[in-house]
PDB file of C-alpha atoms in Angstrom:
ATOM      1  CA  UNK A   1      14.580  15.810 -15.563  1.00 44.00           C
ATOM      2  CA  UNK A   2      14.025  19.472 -15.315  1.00 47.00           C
ATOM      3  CA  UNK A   3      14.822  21.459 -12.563  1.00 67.00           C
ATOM      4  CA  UNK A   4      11.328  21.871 -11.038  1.00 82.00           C
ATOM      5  CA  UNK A   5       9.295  18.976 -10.442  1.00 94.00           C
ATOM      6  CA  UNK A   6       6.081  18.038 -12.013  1.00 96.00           C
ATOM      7  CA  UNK A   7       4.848  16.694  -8.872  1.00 98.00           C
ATOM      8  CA  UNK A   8       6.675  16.529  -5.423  1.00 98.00           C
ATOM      9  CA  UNK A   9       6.173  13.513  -2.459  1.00 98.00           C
ATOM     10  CA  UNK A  10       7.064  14.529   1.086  1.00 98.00           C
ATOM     11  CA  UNK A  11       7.506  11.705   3.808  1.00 98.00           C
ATOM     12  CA  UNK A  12       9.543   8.738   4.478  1.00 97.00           C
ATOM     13  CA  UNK A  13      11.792   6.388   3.240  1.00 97.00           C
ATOM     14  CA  UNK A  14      12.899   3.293   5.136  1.00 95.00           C
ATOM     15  CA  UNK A  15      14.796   0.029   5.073  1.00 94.00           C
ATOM     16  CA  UNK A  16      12.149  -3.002   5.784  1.00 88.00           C
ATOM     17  CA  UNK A  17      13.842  -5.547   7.795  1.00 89.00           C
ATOM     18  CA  UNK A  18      11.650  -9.040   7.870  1.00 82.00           C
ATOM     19  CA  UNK A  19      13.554 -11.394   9.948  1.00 82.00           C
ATOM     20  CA  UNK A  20      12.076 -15.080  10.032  1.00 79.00           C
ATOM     21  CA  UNK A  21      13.386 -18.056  11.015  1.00 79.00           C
ATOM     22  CA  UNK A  22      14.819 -18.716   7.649  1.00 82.00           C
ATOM     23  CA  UNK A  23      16.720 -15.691   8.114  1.00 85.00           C
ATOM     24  CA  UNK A  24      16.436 -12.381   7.154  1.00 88.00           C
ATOM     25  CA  UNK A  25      15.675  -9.613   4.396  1.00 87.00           C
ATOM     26  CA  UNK A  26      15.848  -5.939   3.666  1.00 91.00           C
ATOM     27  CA  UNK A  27      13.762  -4.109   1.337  1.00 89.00           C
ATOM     28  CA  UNK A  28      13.403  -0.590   0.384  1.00 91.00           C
ATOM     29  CA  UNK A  29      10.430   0.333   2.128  1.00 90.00           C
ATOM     30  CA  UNK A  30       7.906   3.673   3.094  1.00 93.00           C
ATOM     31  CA  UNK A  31       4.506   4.542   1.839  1.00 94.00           C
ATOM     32  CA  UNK A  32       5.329   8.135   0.385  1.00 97.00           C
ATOM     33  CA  UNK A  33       8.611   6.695  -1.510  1.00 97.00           C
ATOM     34  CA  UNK A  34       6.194   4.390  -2.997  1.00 96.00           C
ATOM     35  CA  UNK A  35       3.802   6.793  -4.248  1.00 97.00           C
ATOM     36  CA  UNK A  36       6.663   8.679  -5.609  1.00 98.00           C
ATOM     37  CA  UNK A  37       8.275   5.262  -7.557  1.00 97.00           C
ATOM     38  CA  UNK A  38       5.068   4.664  -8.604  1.00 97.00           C
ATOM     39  CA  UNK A  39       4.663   7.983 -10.042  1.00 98.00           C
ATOM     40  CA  UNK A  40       7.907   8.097 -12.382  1.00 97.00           C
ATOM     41  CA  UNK A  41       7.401   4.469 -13.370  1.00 97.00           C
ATOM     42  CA  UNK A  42       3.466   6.291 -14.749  1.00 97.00           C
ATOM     43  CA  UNK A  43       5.850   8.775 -16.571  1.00 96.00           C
ATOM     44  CA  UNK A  44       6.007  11.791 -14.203  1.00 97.00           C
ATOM     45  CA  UNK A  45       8.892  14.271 -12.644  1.00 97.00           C
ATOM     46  CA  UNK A  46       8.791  13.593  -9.512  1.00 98.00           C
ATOM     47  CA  UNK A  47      11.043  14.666  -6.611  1.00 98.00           C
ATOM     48  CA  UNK A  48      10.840  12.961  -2.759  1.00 98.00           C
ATOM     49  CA  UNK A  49      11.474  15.264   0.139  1.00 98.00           C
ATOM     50  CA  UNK A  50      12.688  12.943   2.291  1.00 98.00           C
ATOM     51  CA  UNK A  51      15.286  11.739   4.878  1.00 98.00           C
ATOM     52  CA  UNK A  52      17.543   9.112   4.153  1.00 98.00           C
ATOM     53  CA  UNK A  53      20.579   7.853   5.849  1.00 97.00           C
ATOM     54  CA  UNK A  54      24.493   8.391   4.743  1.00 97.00           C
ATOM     55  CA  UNK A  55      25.074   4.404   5.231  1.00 97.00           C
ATOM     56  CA  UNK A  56      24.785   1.645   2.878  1.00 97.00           C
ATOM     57  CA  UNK A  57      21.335   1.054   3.392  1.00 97.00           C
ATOM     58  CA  UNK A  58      20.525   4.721   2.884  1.00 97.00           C
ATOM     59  CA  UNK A  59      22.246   3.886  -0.501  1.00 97.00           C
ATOM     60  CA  UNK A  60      20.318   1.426  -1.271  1.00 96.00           C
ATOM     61  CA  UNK A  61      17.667   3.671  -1.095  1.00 97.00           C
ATOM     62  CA  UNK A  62      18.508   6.277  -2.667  1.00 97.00           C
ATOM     63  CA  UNK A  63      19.306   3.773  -6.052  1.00 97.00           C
ATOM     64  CA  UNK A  64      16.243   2.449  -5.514  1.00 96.00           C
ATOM     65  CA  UNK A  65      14.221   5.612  -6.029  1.00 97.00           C
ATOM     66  CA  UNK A  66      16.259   6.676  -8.742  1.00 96.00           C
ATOM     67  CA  UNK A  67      16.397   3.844 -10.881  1.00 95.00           C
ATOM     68  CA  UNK A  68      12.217   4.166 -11.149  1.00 94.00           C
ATOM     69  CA  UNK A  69      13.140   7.517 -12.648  1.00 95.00           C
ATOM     70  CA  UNK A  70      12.000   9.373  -9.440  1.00 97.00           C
ATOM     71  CA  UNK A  71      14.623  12.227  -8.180  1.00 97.00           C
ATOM     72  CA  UNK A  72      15.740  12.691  -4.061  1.00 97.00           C
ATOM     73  CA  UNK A  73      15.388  16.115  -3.059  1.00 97.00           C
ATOM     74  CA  UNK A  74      18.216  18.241  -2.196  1.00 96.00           C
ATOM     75  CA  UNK A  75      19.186  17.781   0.691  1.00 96.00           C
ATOM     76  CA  UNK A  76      17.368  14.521   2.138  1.00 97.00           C
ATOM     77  CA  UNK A  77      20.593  12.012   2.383  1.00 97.00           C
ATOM     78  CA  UNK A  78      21.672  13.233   5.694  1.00 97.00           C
ATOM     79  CA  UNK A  79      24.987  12.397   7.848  1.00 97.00           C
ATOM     80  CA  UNK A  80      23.374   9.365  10.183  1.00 97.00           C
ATOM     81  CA  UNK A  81      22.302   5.967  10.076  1.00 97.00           C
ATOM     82  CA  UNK A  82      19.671   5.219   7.466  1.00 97.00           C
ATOM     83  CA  UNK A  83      16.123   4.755   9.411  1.00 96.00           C
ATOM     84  CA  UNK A  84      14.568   0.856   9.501  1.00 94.00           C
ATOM     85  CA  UNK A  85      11.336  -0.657  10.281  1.00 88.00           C
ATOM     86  CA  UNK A  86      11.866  -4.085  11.510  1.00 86.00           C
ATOM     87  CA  UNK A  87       9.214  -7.180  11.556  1.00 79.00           C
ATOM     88  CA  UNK A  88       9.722 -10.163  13.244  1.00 77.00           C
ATOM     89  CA  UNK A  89       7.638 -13.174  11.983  1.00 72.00           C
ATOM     90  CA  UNK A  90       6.756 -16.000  14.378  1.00 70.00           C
ATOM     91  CA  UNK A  91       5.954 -19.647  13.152  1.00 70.00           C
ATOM     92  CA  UNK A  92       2.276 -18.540  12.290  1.00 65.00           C
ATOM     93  CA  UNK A  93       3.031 -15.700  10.358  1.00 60.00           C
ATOM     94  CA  UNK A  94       2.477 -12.825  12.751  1.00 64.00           C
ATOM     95  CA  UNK A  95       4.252  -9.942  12.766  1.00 65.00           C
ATOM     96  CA  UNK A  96       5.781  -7.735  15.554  1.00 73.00           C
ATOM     97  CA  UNK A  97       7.395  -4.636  14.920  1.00 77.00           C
ATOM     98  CA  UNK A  98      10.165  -2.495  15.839  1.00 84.00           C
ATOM     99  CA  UNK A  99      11.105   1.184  14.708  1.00 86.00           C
ATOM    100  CA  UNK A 100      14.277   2.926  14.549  1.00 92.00           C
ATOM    101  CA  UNK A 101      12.989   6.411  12.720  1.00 94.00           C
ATOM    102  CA  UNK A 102      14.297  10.193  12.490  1.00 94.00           C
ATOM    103  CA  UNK A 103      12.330  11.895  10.917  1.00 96.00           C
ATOM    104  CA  UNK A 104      12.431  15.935  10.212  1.00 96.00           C
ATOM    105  CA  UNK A 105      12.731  18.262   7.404  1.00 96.00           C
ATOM    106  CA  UNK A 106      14.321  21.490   9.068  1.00 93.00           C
ATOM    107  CA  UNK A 107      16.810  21.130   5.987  1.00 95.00           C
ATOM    108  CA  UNK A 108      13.628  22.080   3.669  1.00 96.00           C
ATOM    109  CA  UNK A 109      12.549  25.891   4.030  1.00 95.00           C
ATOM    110  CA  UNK A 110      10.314  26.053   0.904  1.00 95.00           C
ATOM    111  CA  UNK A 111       9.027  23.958  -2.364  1.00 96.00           C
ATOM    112  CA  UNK A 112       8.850  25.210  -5.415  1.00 95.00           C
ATOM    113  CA  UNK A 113       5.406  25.964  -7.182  1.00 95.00           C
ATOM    114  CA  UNK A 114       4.294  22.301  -8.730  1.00 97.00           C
ATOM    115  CA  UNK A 115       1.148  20.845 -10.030  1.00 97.00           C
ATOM    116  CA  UNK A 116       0.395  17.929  -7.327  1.00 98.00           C
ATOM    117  CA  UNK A 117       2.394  18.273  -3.297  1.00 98.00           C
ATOM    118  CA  UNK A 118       1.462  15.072  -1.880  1.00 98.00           C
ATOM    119  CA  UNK A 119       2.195  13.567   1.599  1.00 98.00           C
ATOM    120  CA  UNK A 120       0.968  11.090   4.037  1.00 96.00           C
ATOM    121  CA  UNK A 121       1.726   8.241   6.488  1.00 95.00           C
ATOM    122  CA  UNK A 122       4.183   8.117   9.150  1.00 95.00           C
ATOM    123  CA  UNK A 123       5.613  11.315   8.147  1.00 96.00           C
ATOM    124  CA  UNK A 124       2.040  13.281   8.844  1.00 97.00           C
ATOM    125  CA  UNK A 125       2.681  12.038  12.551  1.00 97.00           C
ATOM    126  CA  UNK A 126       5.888  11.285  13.698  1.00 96.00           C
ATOM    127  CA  UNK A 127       7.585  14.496  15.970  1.00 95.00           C
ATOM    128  CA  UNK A 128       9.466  16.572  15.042  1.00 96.00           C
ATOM    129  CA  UNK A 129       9.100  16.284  10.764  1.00 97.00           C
ATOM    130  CA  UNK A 130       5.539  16.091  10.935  1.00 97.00           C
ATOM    131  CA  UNK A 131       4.914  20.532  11.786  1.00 97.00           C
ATOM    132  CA  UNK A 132       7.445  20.479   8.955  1.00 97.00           C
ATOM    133  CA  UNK A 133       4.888  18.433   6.351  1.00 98.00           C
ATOM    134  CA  UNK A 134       2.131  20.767   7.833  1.00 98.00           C
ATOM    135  CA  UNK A 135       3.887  23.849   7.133  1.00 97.00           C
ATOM    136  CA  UNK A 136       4.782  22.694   3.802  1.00 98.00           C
ATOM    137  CA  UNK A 137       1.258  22.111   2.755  1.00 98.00           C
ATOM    138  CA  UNK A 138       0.065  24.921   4.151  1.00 98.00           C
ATOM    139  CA  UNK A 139       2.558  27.446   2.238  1.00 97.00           C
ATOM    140  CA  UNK A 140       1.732  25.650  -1.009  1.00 97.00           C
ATOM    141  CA  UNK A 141       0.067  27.802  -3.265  1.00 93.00           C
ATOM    142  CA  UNK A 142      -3.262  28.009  -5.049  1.00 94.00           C
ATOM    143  CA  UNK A 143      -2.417  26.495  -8.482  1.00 96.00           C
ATOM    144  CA  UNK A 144      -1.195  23.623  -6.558  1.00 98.00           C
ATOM    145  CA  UNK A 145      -3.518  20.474  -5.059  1.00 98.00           C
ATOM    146  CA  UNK A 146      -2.204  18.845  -1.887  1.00 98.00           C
ATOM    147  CA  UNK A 147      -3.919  15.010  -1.939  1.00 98.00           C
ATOM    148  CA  UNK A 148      -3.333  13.237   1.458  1.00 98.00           C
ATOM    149  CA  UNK A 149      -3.639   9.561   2.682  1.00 98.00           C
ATOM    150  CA  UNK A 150      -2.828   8.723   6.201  1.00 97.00           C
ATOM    151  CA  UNK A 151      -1.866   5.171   5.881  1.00 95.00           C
ATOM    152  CA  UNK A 152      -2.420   4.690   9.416  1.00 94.00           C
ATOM    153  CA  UNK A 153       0.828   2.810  11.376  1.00 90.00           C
ATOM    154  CA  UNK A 154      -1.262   2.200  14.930  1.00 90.00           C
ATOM    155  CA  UNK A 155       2.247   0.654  16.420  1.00 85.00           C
ATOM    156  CA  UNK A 156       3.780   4.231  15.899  1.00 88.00           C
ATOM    157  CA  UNK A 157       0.482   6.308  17.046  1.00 91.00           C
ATOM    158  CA  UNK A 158      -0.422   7.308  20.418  1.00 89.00           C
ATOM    159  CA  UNK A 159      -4.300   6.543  19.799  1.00 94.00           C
ATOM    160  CA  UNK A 160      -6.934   7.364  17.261  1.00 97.00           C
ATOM    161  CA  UNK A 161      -7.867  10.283  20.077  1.00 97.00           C
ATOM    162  CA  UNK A 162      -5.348  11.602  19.571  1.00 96.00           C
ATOM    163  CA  UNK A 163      -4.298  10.852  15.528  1.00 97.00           C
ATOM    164  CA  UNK A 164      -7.927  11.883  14.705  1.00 98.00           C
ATOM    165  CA  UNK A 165      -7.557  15.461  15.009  1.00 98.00           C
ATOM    166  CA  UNK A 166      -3.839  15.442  13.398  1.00 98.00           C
ATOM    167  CA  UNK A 167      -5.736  13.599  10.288  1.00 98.00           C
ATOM    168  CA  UNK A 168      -8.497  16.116  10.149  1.00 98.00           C
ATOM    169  CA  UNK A 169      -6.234  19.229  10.378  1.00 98.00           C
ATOM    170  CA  UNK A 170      -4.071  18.267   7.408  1.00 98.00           C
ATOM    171  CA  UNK A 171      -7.456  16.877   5.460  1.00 98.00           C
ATOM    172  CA  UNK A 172      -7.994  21.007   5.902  1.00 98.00           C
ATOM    173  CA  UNK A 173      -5.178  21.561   3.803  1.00 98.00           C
ATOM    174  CA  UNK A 174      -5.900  19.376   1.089  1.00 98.00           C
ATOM    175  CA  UNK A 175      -7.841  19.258  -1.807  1.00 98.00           C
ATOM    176  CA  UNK A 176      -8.042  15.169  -2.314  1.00 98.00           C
ATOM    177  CA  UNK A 177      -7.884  12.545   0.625  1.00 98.00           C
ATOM    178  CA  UNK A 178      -7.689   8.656   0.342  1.00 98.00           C
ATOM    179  CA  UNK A 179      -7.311   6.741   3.140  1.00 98.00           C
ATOM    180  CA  UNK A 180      -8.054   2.857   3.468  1.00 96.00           C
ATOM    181  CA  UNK A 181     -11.370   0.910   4.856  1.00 96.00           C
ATOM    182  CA  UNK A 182      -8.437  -0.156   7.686  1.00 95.00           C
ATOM    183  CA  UNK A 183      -7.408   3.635   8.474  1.00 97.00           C
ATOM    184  CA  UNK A 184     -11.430   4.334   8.552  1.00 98.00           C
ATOM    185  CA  UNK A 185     -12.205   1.706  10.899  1.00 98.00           C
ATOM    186  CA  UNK A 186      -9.142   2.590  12.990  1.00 97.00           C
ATOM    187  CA  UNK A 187      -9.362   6.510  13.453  1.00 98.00           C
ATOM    188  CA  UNK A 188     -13.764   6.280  13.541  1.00 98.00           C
ATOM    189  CA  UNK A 189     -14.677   3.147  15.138  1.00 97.00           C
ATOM    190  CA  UNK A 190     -17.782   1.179  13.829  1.00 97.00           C
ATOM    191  CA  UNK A 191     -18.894   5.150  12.283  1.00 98.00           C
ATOM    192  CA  UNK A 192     -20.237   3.910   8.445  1.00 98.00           C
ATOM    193  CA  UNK A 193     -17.869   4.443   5.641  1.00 98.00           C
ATOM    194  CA  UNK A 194     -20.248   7.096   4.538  1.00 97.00           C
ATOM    195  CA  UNK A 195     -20.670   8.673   7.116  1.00 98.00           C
ATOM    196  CA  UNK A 196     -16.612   9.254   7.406  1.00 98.00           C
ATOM    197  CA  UNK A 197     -16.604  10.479   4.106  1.00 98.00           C
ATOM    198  CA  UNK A 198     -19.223  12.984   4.881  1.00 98.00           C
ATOM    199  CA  UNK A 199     -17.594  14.125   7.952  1.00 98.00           C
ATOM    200  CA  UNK A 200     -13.758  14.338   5.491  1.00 98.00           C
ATOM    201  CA  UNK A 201     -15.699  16.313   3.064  1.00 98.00           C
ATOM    202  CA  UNK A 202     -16.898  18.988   5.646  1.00 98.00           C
ATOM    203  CA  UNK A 203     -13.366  20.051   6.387  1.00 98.00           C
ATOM    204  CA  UNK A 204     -12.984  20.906   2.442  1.00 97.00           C
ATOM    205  CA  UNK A 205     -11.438  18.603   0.435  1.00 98.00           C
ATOM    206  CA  UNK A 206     -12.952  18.413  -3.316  1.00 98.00           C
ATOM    207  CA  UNK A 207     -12.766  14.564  -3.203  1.00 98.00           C
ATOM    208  CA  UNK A 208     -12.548  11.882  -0.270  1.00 98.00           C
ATOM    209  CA  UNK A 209     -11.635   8.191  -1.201  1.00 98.00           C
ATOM    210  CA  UNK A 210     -11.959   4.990   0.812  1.00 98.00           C
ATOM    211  CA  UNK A 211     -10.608   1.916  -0.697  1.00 97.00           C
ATOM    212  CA  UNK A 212     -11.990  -1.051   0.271  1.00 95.00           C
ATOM    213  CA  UNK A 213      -9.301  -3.893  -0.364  1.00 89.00           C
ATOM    214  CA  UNK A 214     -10.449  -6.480  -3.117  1.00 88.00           C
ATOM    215  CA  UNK A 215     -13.735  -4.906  -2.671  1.00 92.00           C
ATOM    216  CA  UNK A 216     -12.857  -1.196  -4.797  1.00 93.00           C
ATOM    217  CA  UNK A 217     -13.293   2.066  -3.511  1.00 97.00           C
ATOM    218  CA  UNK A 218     -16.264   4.612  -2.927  1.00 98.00           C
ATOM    219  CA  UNK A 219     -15.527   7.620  -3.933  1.00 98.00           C
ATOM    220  CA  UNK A 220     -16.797  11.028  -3.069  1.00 98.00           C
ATOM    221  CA  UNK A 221     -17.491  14.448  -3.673  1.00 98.00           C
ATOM    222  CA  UNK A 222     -20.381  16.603  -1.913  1.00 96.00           C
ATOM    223  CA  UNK A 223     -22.775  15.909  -4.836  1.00 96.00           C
ATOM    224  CA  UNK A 224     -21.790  12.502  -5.967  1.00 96.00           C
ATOM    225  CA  UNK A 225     -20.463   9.149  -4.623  1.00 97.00           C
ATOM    226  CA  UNK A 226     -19.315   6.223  -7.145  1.00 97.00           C
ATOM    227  CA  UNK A 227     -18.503   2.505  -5.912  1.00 97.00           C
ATOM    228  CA  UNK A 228     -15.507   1.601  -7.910  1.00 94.00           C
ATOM    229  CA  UNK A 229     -15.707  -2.466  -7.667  1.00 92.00           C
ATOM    230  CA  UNK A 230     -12.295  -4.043  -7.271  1.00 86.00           C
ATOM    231  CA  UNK A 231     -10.457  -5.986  -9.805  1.00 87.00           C
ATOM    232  CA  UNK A 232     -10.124  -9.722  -9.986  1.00 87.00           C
ATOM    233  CA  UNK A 233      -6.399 -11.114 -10.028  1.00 87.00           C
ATOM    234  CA  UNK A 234      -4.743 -14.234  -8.599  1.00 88.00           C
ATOM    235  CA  UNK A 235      -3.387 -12.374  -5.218  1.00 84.00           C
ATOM    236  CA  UNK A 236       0.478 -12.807  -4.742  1.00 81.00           C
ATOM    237  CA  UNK A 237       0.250  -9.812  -1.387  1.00 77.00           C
ATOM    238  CA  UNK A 238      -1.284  -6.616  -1.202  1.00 77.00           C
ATOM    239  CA  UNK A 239       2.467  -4.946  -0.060  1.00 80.00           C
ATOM    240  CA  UNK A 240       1.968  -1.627  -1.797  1.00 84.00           C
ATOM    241  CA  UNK A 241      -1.975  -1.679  -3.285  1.00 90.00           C
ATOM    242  CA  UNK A 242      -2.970   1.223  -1.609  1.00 93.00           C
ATOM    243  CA  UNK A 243       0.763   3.442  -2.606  1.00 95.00           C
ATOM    244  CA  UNK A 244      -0.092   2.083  -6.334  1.00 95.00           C
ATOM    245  CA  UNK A 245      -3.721   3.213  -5.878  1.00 96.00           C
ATOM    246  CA  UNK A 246      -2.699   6.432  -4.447  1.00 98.00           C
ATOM    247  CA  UNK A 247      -0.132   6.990  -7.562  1.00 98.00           C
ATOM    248  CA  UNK A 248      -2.529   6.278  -9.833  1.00 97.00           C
ATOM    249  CA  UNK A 249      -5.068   8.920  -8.158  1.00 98.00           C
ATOM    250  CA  UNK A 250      -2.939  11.539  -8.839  1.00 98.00           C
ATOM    251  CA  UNK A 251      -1.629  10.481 -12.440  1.00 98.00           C
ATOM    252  CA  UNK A 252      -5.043  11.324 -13.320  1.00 97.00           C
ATOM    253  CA  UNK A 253      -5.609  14.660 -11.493  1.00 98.00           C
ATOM    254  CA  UNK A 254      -2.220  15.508 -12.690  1.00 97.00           C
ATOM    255  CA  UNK A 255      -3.401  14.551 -16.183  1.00 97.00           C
ATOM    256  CA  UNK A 256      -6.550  16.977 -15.690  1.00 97.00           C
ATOM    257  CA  UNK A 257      -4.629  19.677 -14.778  1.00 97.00           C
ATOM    258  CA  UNK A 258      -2.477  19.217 -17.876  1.00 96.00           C
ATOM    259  CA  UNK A 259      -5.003  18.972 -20.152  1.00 96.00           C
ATOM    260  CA  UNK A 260      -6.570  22.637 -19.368  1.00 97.00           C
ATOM    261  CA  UNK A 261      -8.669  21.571 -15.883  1.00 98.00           C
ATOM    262  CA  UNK A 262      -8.431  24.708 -13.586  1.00 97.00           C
ATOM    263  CA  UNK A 263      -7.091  23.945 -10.136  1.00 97.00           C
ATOM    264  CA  UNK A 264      -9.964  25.894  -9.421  1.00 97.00           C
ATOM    265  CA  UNK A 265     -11.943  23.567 -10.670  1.00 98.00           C
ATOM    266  CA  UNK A 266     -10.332  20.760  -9.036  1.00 97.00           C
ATOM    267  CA  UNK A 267     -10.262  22.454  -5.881  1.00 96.00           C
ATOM    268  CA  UNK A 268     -14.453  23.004  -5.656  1.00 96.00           C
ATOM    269  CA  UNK A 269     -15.220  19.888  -7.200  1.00 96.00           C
ATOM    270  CA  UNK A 270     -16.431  20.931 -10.017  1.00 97.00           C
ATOM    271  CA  UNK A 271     -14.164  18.909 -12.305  1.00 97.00           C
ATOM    272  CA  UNK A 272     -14.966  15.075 -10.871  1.00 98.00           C
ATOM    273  CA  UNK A 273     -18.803  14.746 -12.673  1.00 97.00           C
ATOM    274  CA  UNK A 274     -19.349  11.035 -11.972  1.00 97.00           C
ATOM    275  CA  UNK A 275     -17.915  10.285 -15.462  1.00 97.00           C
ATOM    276  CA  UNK A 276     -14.955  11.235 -14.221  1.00 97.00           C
ATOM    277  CA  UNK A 277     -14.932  10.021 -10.643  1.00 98.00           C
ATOM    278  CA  UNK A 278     -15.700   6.310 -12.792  1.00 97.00           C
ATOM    279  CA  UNK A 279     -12.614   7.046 -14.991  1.00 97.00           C
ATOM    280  CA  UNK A 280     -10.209   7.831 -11.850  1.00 97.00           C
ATOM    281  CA  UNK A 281     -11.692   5.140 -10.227  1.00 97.00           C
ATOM    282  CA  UNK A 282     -10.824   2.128 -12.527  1.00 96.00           C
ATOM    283  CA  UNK A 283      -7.575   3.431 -13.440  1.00 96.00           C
ATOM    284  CA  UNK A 284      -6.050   3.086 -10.079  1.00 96.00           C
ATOM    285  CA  UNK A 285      -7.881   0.148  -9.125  1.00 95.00           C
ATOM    286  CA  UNK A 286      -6.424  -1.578 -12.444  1.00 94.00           C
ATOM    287  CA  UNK A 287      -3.013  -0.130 -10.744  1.00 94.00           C
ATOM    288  CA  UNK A 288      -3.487  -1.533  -7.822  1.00 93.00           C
ATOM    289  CA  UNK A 289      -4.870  -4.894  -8.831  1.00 92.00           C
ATOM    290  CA  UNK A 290      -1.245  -5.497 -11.326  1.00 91.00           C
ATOM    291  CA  UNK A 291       0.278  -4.173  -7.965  1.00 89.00           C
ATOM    292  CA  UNK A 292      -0.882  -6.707  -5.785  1.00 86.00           C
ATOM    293  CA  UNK A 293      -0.826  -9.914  -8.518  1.00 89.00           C
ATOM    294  CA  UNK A 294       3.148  -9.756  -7.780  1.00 88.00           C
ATOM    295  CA  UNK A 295       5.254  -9.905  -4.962  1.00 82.00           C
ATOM    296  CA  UNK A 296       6.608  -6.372  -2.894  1.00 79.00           C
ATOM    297  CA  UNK A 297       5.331  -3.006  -3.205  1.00 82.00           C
ATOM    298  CA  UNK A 298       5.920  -2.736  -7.327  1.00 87.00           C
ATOM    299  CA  UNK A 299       3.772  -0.520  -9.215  1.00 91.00           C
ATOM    300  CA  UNK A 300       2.952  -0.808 -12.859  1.00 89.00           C
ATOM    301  CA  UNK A 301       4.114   1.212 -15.569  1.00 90.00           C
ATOM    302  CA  UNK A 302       1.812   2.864 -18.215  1.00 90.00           C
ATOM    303  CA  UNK A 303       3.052   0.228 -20.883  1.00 91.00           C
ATOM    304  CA  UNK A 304       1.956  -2.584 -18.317  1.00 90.00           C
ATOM    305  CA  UNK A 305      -1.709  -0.697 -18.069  1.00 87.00           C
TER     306      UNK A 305
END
């Protein structure tokens, strides 16, 4: 890998605890260090700013991430216990949660120049790391897109009065946002999808994208809006569709930008013509649809595509 990324993923990396009545299991878990895994394994450098723990579980993650080909940044393993999200299933299936996070990045003072800066989920909100992923997006620079997806975690969030404007300052800073039908519905009520769109594209972002489950995604851009319809595959869970989805999103506007697209271009909108939006579109709902036909968060390769 060279020394500057391609494309670099800030936010969070955790250990999943799922403790049942059968007993219990840890998985490497954390929306951004999916996106990033599922970046490398669609044949990109790729470096996670992150924090991960000094303790065998932190090592776990850390192999984890590396064996998909994806690189820690300097600095992220950090002398403390590695930080876990634990769910406790009852005999129905439901799920209550409990957090043990740390999460800052005053170890990070700037990023180098890359092509994609991508962040999102519990790292956007959680005190004090989350004015640390704001000022890194806001010092990136102009030949670099920031894309965004908020993966709303309402058992770590105060309120959607209070999320809401956290969501729609960072959607300033970025050129692409996709966030889920779920996130929608959490953060704007019984607002239609459209109309949430319209309101995300006000605040500047090129491109706004709402995904939609086994239904596909709408996606938008001030002059043009394209239902991508969803996939049909025998569902093993949907752990990771949305990561895969979001991967796949930016494999292709990394792929413009490689191929002579301006980030100029990408940045006004110009670039996504509806034969375009229709190209992004299937390509990471195929991703996500191999995604969620096997078990855990585990995002296809360009050879499985």
């Amino acid at each position: 890998m060279n020394s500057t990324p391609e494309i670099i993923v800030i936010g969070e990396a955790l250990t999943d605890i799922v403790e049942t009545d059968g007993g219990t299991a840890e998985f490497a878990g954390g929306s951004p260090m999916n996106v990033a895994i599922g970046l490398a394994r669609l044949g990109h450098e790729v470096q996670l700013v992150t924090r991960i723990g000094s303790d065998t579980r932190g090592d776990e993650i850390t192999r984890h991430v590396e064996e998909s080909g994806a690189r820690i940044f300097p600095g992220s393993v950090i002398d403390e216990p590695q930080s876990t999200a634990k769910a406790v299933l009852d005999h129905a299936g439901a799920a209550t949660y409990e957090f043990d996070i740390r999460w800052s990045l005053d170890f990070v003072d700037t990023l180098p120049a890359v092509r994609v800066l991508h962040t999102g989920s519990i790292a956007s909100f959680l005190a004090p790391g989350a004015a640390d992923v704001r000022r890194l997006l806001a010092a990136a620079g102009t030949e670099t897109i920031v894309t965004f997806d908020p993966n709303i975690r309402p058992t770590l969030l105060e309120s959607a009065a209070v999320t809401r404007p956290v969501v729609e300052d960072l959607a300033t800073l970025a050129g692409i946002v996709k966030l889920s039908d779920e996130d929608a519905e959490w953060l704007y009520g019984d607002t239609p999808l459209d109309q949430v769109l319209d309101r995300l594209l006000d605040l500047g972002p090129a491109l706004v994208i709402i995904t939609r489950g086994g239904d596909g995604a709408i996606l938008a851009t001030a002059s043009d809006r394209v239902i991508e319809p969803g996939v049909t595959v025998e569902v093993a869970d949907t752990i990771g569709a949305g990561d895969s989805f979001m991967s796949a999103l930016i494999h292709h506007v990394a792929g413009m930008l490689a191929g002579g697209v301006t980030p100029s271009a990408i940045r006004d909108g110009s670039a996504f013509d509806r034969g375009e939006l229709e190209r992004l579109g299937a390509f990471a709902a195929a991703c996500a649809a191999i995604t969620v036909s096997r078990k855990g968060a585990n995002p296809p390769t360009l050879a499985e595509l």
